[in-house]
Coordinates of C-alpha atoms and ligand atoms in Angstrom, one line a residue:
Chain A
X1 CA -13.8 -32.2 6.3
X2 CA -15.0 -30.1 3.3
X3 CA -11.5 -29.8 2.0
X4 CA -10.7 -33.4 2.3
X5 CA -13.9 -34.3 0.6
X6 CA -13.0 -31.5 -2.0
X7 CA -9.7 -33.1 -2.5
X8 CA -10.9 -36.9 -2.9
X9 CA -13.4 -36.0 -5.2
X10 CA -10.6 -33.7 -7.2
X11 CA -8.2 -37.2 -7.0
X12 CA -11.0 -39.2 -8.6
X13 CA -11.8 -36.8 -11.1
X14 CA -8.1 -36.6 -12.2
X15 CA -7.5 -40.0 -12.2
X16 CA -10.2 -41.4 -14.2
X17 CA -10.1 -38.2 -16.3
X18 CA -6.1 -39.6 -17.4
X19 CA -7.5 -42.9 -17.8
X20 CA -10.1 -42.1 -20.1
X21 CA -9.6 -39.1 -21.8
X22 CA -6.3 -38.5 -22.3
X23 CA -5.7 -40.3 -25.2
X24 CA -8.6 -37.9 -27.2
X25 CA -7.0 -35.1 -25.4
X26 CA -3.8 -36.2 -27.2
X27 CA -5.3 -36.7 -30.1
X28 CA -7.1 -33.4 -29.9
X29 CA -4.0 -31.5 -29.4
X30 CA -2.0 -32.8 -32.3
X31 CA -4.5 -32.5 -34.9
X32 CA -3.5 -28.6 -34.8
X33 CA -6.7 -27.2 -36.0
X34 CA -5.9 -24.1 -37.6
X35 CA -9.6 -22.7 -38.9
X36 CA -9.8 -22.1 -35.2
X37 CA -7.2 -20.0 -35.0
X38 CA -8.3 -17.9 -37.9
X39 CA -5.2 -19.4 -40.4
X40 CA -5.3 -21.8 -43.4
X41 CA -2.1 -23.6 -45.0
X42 CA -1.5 -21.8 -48.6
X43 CA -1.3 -25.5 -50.7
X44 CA 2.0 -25.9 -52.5
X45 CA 0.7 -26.6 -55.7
X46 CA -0.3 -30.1 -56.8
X47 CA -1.3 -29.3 -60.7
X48 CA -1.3 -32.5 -61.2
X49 CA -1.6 -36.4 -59.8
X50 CA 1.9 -37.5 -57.7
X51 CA 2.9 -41.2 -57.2
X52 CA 5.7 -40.2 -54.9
X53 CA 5.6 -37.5 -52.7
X54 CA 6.1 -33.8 -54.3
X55 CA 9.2 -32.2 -53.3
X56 CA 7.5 -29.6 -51.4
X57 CA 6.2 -32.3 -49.1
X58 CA 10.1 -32.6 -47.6
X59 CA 9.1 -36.5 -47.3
X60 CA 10.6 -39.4 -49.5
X61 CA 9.2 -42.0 -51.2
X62 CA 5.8 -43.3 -52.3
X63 CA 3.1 -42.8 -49.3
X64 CA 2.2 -45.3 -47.2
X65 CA -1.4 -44.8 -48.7
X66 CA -4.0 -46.8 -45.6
X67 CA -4.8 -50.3 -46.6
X68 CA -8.4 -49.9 -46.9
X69 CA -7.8 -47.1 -49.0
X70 CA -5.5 -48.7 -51.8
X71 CA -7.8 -51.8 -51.7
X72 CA -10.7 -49.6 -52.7
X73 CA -8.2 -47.5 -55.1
X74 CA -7.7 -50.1 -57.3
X75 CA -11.9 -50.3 -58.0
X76 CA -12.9 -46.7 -58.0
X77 CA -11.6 -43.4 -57.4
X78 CA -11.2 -42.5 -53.9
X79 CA -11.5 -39.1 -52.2
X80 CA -10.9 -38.5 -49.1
X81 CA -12.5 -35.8 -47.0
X82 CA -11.1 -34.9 -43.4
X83 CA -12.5 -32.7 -41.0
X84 CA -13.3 -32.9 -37.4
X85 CA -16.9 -31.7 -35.1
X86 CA -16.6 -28.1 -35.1
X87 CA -14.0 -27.2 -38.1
X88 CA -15.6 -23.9 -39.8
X89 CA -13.9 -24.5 -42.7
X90 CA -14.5 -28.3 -43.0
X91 CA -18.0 -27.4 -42.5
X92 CA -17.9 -25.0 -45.0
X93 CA -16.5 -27.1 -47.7
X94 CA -19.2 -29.7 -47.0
X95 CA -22.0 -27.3 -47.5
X96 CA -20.5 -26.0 -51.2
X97 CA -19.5 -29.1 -52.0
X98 CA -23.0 -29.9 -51.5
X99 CA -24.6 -27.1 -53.4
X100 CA -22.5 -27.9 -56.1
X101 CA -23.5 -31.2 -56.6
X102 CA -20.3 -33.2 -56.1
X103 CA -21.5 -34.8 -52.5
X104 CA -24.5 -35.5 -50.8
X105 CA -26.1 -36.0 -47.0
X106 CA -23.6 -35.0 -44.2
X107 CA -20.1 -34.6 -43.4
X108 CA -20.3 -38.0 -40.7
X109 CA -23.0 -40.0 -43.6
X110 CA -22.1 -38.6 -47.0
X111 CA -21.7 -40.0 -50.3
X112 CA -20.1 -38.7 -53.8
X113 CA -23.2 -37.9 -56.1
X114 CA -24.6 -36.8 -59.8
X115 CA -21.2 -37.5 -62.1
X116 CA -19.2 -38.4 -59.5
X117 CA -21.3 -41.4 -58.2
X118 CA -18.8 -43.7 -59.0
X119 CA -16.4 -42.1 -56.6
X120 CA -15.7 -43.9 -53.1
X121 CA -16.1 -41.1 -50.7
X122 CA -14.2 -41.7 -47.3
X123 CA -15.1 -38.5 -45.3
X124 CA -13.1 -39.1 -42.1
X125 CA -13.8 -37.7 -38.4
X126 CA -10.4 -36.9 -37.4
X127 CA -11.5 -37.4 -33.8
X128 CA -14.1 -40.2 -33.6
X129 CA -12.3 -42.5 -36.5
X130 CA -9.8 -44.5 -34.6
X131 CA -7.1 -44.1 -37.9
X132 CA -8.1 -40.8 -38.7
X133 CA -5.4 -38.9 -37.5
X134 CA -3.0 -41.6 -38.6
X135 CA -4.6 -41.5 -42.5
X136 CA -4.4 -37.0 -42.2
X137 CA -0.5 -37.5 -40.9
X138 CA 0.5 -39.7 -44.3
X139 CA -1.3 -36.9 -46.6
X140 CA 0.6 -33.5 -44.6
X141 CA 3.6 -32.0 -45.5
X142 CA 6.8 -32.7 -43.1
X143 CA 6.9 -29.2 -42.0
X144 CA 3.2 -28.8 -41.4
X145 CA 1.2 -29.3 -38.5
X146 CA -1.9 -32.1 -40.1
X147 CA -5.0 -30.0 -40.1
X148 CA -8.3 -30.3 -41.4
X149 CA -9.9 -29.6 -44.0
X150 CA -7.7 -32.1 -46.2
X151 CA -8.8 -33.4 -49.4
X152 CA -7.1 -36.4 -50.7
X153 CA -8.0 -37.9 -54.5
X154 CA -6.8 -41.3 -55.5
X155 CA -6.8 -44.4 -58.0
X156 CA -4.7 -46.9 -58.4
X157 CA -4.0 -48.2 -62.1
X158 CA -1.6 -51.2 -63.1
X159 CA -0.6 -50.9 -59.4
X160 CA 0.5 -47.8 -59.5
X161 CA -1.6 -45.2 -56.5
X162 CA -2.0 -41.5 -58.5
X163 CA -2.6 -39.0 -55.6
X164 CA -3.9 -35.8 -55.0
X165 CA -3.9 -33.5 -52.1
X166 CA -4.4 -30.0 -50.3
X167 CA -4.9 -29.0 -46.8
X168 CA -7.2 -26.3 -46.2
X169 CA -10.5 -25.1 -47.8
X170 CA -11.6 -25.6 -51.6
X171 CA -11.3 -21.7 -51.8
X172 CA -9.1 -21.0 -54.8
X173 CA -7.4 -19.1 -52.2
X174 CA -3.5 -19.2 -52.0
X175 CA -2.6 -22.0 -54.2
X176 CA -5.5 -24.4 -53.0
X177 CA -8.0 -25.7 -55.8
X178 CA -11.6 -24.1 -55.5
X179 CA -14.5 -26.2 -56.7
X180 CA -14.2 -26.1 -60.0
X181 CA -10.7 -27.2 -59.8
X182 CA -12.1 -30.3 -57.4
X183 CA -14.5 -31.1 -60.2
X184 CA -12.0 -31.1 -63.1
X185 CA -9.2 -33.2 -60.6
X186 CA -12.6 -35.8 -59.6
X187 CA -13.0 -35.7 -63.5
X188 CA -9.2 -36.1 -64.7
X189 CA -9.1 -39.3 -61.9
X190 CA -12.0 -41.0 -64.0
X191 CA -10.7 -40.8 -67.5
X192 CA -7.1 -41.6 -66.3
X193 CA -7.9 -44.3 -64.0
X194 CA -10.0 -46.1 -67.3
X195 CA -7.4 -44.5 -70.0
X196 CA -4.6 -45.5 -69.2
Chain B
X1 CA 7.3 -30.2 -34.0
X2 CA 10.6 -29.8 -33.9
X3 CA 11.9 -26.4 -32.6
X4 CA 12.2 -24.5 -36.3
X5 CA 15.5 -22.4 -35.0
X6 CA 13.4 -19.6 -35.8
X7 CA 12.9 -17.3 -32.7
X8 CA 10.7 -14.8 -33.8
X9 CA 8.2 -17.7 -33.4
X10 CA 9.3 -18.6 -29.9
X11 CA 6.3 -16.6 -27.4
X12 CA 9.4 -15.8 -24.8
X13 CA 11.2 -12.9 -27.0
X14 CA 7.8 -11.9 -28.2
X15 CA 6.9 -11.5 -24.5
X16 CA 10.0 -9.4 -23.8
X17 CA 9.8 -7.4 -27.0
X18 CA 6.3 -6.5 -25.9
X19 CA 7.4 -5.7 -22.5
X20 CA 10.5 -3.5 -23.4
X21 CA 11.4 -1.5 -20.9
X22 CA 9.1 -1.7 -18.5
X23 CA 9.0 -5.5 -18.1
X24 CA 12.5 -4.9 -17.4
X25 CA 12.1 -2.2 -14.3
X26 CA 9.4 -4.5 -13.3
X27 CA 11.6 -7.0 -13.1
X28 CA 14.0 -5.2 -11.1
X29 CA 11.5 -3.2 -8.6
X30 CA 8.8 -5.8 -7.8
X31 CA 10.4 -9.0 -8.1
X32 CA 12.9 -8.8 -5.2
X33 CA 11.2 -10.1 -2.3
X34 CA 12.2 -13.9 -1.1
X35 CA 8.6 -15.1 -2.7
X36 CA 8.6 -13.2 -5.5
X37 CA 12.3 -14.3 -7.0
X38 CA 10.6 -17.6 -6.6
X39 CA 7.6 -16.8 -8.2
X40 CA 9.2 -15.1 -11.3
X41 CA 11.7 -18.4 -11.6
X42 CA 8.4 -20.3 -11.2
X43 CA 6.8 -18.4 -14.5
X44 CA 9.4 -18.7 -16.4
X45 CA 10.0 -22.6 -15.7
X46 CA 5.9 -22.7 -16.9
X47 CA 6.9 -20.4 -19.7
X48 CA 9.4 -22.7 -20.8
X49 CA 7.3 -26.4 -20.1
X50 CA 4.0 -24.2 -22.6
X51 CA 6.1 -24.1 -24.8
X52 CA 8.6 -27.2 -24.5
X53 CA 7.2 -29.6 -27.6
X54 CA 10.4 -29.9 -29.0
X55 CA 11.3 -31.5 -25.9
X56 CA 8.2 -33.2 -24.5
X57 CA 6.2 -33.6 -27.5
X58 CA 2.6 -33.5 -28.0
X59 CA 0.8 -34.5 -24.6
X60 CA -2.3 -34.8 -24.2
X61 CA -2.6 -33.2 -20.4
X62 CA -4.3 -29.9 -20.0
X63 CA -2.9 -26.4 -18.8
X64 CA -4.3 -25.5 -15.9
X65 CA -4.1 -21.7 -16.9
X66 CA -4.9 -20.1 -20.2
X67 CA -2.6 -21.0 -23.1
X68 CA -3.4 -22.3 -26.8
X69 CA -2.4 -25.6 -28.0
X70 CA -2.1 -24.1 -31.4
X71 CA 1.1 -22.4 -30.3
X72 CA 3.9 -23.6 -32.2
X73 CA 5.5 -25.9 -29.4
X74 CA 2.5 -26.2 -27.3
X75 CA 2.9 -29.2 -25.0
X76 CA -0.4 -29.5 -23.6
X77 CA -4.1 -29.1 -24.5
X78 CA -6.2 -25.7 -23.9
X79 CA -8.8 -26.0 -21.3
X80 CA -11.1 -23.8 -23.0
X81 CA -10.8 -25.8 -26.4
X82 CA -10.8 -29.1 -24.4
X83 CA -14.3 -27.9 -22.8
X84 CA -15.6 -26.7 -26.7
X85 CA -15.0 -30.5 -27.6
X86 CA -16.1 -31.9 -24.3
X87 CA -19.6 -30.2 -26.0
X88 CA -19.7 -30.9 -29.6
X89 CA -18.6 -34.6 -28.9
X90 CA -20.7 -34.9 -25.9
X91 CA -17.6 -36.7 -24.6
X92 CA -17.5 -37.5 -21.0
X93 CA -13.6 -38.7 -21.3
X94 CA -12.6 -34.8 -22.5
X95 CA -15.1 -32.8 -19.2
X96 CA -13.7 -35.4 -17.1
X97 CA -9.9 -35.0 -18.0
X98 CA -10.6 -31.1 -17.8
X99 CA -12.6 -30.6 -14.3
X100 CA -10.3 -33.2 -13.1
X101 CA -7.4 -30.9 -14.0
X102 CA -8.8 -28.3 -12.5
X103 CA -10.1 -29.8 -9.8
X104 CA -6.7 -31.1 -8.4
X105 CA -4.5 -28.3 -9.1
X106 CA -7.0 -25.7 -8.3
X107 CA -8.1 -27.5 -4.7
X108 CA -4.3 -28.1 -3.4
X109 CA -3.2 -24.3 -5.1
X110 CA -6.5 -22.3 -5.8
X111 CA -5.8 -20.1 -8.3
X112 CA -2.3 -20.0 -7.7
X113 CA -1.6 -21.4 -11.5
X114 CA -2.5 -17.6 -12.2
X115 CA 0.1 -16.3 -10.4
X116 CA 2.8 -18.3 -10.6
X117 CA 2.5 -20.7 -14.2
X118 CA 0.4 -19.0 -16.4
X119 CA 1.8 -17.0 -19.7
X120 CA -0.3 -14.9 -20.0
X121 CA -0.6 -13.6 -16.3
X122 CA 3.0 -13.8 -16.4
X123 CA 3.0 -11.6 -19.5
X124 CA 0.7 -8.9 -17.9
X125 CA 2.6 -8.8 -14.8
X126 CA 5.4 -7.7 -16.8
X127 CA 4.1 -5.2 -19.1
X128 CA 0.7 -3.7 -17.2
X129 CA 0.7 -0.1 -15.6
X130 CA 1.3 0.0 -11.9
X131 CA -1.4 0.3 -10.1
X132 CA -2.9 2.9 -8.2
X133 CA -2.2 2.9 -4.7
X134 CA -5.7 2.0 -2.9
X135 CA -6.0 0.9 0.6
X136 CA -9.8 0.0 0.6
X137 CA -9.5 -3.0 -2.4
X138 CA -11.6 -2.8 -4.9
X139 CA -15.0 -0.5 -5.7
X140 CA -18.8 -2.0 -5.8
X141 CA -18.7 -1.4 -9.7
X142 CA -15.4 -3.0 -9.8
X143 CA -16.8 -6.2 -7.5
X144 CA -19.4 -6.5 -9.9
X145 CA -17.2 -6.1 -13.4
X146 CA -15.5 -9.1 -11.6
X147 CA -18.4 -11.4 -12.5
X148 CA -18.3 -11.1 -16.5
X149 CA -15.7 -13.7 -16.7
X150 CA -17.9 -16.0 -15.1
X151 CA -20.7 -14.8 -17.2
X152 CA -17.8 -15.7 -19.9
X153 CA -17.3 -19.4 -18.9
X154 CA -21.1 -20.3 -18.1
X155 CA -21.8 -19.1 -21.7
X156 CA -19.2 -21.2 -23.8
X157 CA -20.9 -24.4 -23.5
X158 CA -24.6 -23.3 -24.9
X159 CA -23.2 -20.9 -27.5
X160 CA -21.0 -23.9 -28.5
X161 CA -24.1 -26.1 -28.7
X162 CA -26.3 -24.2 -30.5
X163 CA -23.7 -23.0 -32.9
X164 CA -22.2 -26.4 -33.6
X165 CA -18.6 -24.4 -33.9
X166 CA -15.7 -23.7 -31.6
X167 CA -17.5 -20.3 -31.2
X168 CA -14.5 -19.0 -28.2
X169 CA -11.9 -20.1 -30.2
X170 CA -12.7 -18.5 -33.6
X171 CA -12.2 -14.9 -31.8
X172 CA -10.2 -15.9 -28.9
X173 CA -7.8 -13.3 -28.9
X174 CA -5.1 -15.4 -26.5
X175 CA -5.3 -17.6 -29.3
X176 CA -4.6 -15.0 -31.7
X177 CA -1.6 -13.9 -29.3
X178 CA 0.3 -17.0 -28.7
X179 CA -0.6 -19.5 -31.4
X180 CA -2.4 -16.7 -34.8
X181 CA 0.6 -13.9 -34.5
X182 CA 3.7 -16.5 -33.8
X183 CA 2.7 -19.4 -36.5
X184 CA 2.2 -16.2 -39.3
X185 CA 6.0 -14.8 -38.1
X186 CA 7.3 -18.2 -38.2
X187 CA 5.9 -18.9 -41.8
X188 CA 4.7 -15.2 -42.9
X189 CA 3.6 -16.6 -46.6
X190 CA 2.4 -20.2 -45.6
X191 CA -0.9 -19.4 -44.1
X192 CA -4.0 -17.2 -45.5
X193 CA -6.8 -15.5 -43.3
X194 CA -9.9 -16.8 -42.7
X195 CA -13.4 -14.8 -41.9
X196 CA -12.2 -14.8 -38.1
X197 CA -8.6 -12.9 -38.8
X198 CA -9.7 -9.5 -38.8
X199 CA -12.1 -9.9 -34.9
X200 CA -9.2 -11.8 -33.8
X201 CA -7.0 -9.8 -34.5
X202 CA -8.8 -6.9 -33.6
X203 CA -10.0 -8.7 -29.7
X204 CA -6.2 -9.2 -29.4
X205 CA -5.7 -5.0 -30.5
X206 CA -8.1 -4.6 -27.4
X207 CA -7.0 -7.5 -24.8
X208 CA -3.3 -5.6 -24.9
X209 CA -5.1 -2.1 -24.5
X210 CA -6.3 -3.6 -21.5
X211 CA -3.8 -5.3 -20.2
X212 CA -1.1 -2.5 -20.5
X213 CA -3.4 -0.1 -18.5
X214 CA -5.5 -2.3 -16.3
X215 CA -3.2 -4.5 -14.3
X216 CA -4.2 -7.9 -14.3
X217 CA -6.8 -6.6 -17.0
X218 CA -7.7 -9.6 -18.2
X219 CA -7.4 -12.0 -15.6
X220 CA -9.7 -9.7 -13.3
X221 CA -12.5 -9.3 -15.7
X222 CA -12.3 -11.6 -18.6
X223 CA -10.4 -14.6 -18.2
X224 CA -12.9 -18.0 -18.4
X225 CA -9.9 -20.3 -17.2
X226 CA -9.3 -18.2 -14.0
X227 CA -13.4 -18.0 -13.1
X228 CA -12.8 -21.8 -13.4
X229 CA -10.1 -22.1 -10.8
X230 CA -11.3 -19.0 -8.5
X231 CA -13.8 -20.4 -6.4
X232 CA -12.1 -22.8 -5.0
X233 CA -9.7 -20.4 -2.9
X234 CA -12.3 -20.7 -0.4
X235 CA -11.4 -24.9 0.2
X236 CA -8.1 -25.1 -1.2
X237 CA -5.0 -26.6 1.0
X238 CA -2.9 -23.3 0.2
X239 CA -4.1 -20.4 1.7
X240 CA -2.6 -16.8 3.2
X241 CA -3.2 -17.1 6.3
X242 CA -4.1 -13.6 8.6
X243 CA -2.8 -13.3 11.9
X244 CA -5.0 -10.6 13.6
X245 CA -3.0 -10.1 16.9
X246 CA 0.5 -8.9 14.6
X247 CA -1.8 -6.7 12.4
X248 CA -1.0 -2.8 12.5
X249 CA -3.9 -1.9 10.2
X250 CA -1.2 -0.6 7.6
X251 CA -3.2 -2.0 4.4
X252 CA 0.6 -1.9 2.5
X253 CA -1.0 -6.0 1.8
X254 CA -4.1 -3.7 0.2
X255 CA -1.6 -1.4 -1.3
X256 CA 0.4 -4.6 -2.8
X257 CA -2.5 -6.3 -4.2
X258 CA -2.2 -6.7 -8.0
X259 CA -5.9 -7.8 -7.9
X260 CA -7.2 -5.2 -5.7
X261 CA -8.5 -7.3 -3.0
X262 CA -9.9 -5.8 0.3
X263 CA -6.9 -7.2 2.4
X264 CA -6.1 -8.5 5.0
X265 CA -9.6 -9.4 5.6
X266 CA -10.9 -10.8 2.1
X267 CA -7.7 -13.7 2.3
X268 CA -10.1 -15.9 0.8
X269 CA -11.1 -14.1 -2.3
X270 CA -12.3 -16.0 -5.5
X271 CA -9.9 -13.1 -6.9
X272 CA -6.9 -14.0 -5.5
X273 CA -4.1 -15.8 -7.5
X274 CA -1.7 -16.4 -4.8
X275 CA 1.3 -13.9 -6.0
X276 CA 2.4 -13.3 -2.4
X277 CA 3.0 -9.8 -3.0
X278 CA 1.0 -9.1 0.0
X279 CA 3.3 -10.8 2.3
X280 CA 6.1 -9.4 1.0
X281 CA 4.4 -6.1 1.5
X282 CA 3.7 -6.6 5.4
X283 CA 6.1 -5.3 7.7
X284 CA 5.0 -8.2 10.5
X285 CA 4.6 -10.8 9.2
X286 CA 0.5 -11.1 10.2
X287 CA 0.3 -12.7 6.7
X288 CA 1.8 -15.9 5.5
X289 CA 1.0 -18.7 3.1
X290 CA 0.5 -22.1 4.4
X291 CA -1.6 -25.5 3.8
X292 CA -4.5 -25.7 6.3
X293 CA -7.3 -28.2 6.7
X294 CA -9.5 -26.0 8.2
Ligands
LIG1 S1 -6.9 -15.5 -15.0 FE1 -5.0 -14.7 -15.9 S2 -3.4 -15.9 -15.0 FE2 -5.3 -17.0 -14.6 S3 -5.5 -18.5 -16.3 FE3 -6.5 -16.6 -16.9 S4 -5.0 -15.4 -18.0 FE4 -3.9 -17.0 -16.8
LIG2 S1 -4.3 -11.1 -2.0 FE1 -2.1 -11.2 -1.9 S2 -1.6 -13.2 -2.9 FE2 -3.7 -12.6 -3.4 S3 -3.6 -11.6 -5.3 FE3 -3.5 -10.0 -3.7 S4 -1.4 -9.7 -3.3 FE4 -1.5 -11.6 -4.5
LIG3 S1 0.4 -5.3 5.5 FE1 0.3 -6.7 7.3 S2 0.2 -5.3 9.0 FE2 -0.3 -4.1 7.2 S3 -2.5 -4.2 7.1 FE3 -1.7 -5.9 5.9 S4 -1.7 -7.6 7.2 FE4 -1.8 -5.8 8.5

């Protein structure tokens, strides 16, 4: 009797544990998150803004930039923040971010702040935003699992979209931009995007 | 992913490289009985499906055994990291995809996923010492030592809560093993190290210290996925079943025992993961495995 009982409960479980979780499990599972395995991606080097993708991307073409995102593009400088409940390094980024002036409140209800105000900040929870994973895939190199932190800075001028991008954290570590860097790029985006 | 061509990333070489020699003789002396040619094609068929994303892609089922779904052609999710999200979401969809996982493999097989799919007991059968021949199972203070993993388990999902941060994962050193050490030979300049390299690196160090000279090292004393499936040996369908009456009080069973059970009498152990080896071991047949109701 036990082990039936056991085994029905275990049959339930399973069941409605397919039917509603595996979808995040899924989603869990390809959003490789390296931080957690003690790794971040060295950035190819973006020294500047791409309308196509960058050769060391190994993908063709202009990106297939989200809809929302080019619609706000074309009004404001976007960036794009993605991290994910739990990401050390996303968390970590937040925080110096923060001290430095360039966002403010948290990772899940933050805005761009001080100079940058007129920035349209779209900090994206990989796992609770329905597209988020979708958004991280367009913005990660063909040969790269998508991971968080990504940053992504954008504007769109005479309807051409100027992009930006590097996976892991704002360190100035291995090729990726550290703060300063962020601030200059944030900068550069807001005398090109009226400029030109 | 597609499968990069490049084997030094591939977890199956790695695993022979750090068996050498011995995984072979062990290959040649223990795995020769009827069950255990069956159980060593079993592990390597679970080898291959861990690590099969070229083939099966992404899924987003969960191993019922320890493996990380950062390894480079991971197909499924880790139960461990499933059960750190479970917490920081608060999502009832992820704890009930994982206990029911666990629940159904672990209440047909009990912990029979240790001994015959998972890697990483697969990799210690393979490369750990032999073990000292002991007819009385295992001592008081090893009974005890037993009970860290669970310690292990109950404390992931209040550190994780507190902390905010997938606090097993930053210094899980199976992690480090099949997903940290593979993704940096498969790419050795495209990654830097964060703040958790050097303890993860360093818990892997000691996890292979361990599980060279303690059979079954980490399985017996560490692993948080096994203290999951282990209690349920006492209700699961598969069980070894002790016939009394053809016993001839020989203990070779105790002798066999990779996990140092007190056999034939403790058949029910939370410890056991099902290898068989102790029916191989007994000359009359006074133990088989079999699905029971009772
Ligand atoms: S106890 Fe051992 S065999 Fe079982 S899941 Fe853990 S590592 Fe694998
Ligand atoms: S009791 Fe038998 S089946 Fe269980 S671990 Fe020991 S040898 Fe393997
Ligand atoms: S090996 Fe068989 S006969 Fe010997 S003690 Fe174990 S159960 Fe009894």
């Amino acid at each position: 009797m036990k082990k039936v009982a056991v085994l029905i409960i275990s049959i339930i479980l399973f069941a409605s544990g397919l039917y509603y979780g595996y979808e995040d499990s899924k989603r869990l599972n390809e959003s490789r998150c390296l931080g957690c395995i003690a790794l971040l991606p060295k950035a190819a080097s973006f020294s500047t803004f791409w309308v196509e993708y960058p050769p060391f991307f190994h993908k063709k073409g202009i990106p297939a930039h989200p809809e929302a995102v080019l619609n706000e593009s074309r009004e404001h400088v976007v960036m794009l923040f993605f991290w994910d409940t739990g990401c050390d390094p996303c968390k970590e980024q937040w925080e110096e971010m923060k001290a430095k002036g360039i966002v403010d409140g948290s990772e899940s209800d933050g805005r761009m702040t001080g100079n940058f105000s007129n920035i349209t900040l779209f900090s994206i929870d990989i796992f609770n935003e329905k597209d988020g994973l979708r958004w991280l895939n367009v913005y990660t190199p063909a040969e790269n699992p998508s991971s968080t932190p990504t940053t992504v800075i954008l504007f769109t001028k005479n309807n051409t979209t100027y992009w930006y991008a590097f996976s892991g954290k704002a360190d100035g570590k291995a090729g990726r931009p550290d703060l300063n860097k962020l601030e200059e790029i944030l900068n550069e985006a807001m005398v090109m995007k009226d400029d030109m | 992913m597609i499968c990069s061509g490049n084997c030094a990333s591939c977890p199956v070489p790695l695993l022979f490289l750090a068996g050498g020699k011995r995984a072979k003789s062990r290959i040649k002396k223990e795995y020769t009985k009827p069950i255990q040619k069956k159980r060593l094609a079993s592990q390597f068929i679970f080898l291959f499906i861990t690590n099969a994303a070229f083939i099966f892609g992404v899924t987003g089922l969960i191993y019922p055994y320890f493996y990380c779904w950062e390894a480079p052609q991971a197909t499924m999710s880790c139960p461990i990291g499933i059960m750190e999200h479970a917490v920081l979401e608060t999502s009832i969809a992820l704890a009930l995809i994982l206990t029911g996982t666990i629940f159904i493999v672990s209440s047909i097989f009990g912990r029979a996923a240790c001994g015959w799919a998972c890697p990483i007991g697969f990799l210690q059968d393979l490369i750990g010492k032999d073990k000292k021949k002991n007819k009385k199972g295992m001592s008081e203070r090893d009974r005890k030592a037993r009970y860290i993993k669970y310690a292990i388990l109950a404390a992931i999902p209040p550190v994780v809560y507190i902390t905010g941060t997938m606090a097993y994962t930053n210094i899980c050193p199976i992690g480090g093993l099949t997903a940290t050490i593979p993704i940096l030979l498969l790419s050795p300049g495209g990654y830097t190290p964060t703040a958790f390299f050097i303890p993860k690196i360093t818990l892997v160090a000691l996890t292979i210290f361990l599980i060279v000279f303690v059979r079954r090292g980490w399985c017996k004393y560490l692993c948080p996925v096994g203290a999951m499936m282990g209690p349920f040996n006492k209700v699961s369908l598969l069980q070894i079943k002790f016939d009394e009456s053809k016993c001839l009080k020989c203990y070779n069973c105790a002798i066999a025992c990779p996990m140092d059970i007190n056999m034939p009498y403790d058949n029910k152990s939370a410890e056991c993961i099902r290898c068989g080896l102790c029916i191989d071991a007994c000359p009359t047949d006074a133990l088989k495995f079999g699905f029971t109701w009772q």
